[in-house]
């Protein structure tokens, strides 16, 4: 079996989404007898000044932590410097670590990691697998990130497209993403959809009466619409805020926000400015051991995605909501990956971004239909158990890597 080298800016004990997914897979593969290495930073997602050990073995995974600057996510300039310093250290580590025949698996934090990994794979006669959580720089362009249009974007896109063409495999997390990367030049036979996952063995449906958090947060007897996780630039909250204004005289309906992110604070300020404090509750990220309970506080969850980003990323919080057995209100393009699943499995409601009237009406109906809410929640969990468990995703990864071991490597052309 080939030696595996994963590359991502964060890894265990960090609890960010990309870290948790990678940690699950790395530990699973190492436990199955694979020789697994991870090239990552010394930092924690929400603590750029953290200094984790430079080298250690965790659950049989060899962890190589490389230096990078620690300006953090506060400014575009600081974040860019952090990325550049990580790229430089990544290159140095990969060319020192990789051997002919190794498989380098590049995630997308920082963006365009695959471009550096492609160069190292070519240099060391290793194989490349892209593991795309989003498609960059298109995501940055759609979000209006400065300098991401024009010549710079063209250069980055050309190099990214080369990494798609030359990879032995490209793993994406949604069907629309698969179509997108094929249009960008990835050979269809080398594009694989393996969705993200959650810890569905620990996250289980919990009845409100059995949930200590619901009582502790003073939500007994209320109808709770929840949000859990990062509320970032890819997400919109304006529809929910407008619906809350329409429901301000429905005191049983509470909008519960758990998590953080750039737009999380923005929403908090807007709630205060519009006099909706009594309708909202804001809670910080909860400890991992309490995640099952925090997800189960809400009767229904909402998630959103800017329609411009459909096919460029997939909200992974979908899987935790389904595991908790809660209906999903999907505020996104009706033809997006998540919206289609919600409709197909009748496990929630799809709302067009900006249609606050439809959202308010849906919440009124659901708040008076507990049996409908329960049935939608059961369908959400059944959908997850049938198609999206962690074990199924890990087995798909194992199958892909086994097939790579049995197939000839894609020969990368010399650098141009």
mmCIF file of C-alpha atoms in Angstrom, residues 15 63 93-94 120 142 172 195 217 238 302-303 308 311 313 354 385:
data_model
loop_
_atom_site.group_PDB
_atom_site.id
_atom_site.type_symbol
_atom_site.label_atom_id
_atom_site.label_comp_id
_atom_site.label_asym_id
_atom_site.label_seq_id
_atom_site.Cartn_x
_atom_site.Cartn_y
_atom_site.Cartn_z
ATOM 1 C CA UNK A 15 -11.850 21.253 15.984
ATOM 2 C CA UNK A 63 2.108 14.629 12.212
ATOM 3 C CA UNK A 93 8.348 19.757 3.909
ATOM 4 C CA UNK A 94 6.842 17.857 0.985
ATOM 5 C CA UNK A 120 6.047 18.553 -5.110
ATOM 6 C CA UNK A 142 -18.075 35.476 -6.125
ATOM 7 C CA UNK A 172 -15.359 16.664 -4.347
ATOM 8 C CA UNK A 195 -19.530 13.747 0.778
ATOM 9 C CA UNK A 217 -31.192 27.990 28.166
ATOM 10 C CA UNK A 238 -31.226 38.597 5.766
ATOM 11 C CA UNK A 302 -31.802 26.443 9.085
ATOM 12 C CA UNK A 303 -28.801 26.717 6.815
ATOM 13 C CA UNK A 308 -23.732 32.211 -6.593
ATOM 14 C CA UNK A 311 -21.376 24.061 -7.175
ATOM 15 C CA UNK A 313 -19.002 24.423 -1.943
ATOM 16 C CA UNK A 354 -34.978 36.790 0.168
ATOM 17 C CA UNK A 385 -28.314 6.436 7.809
#
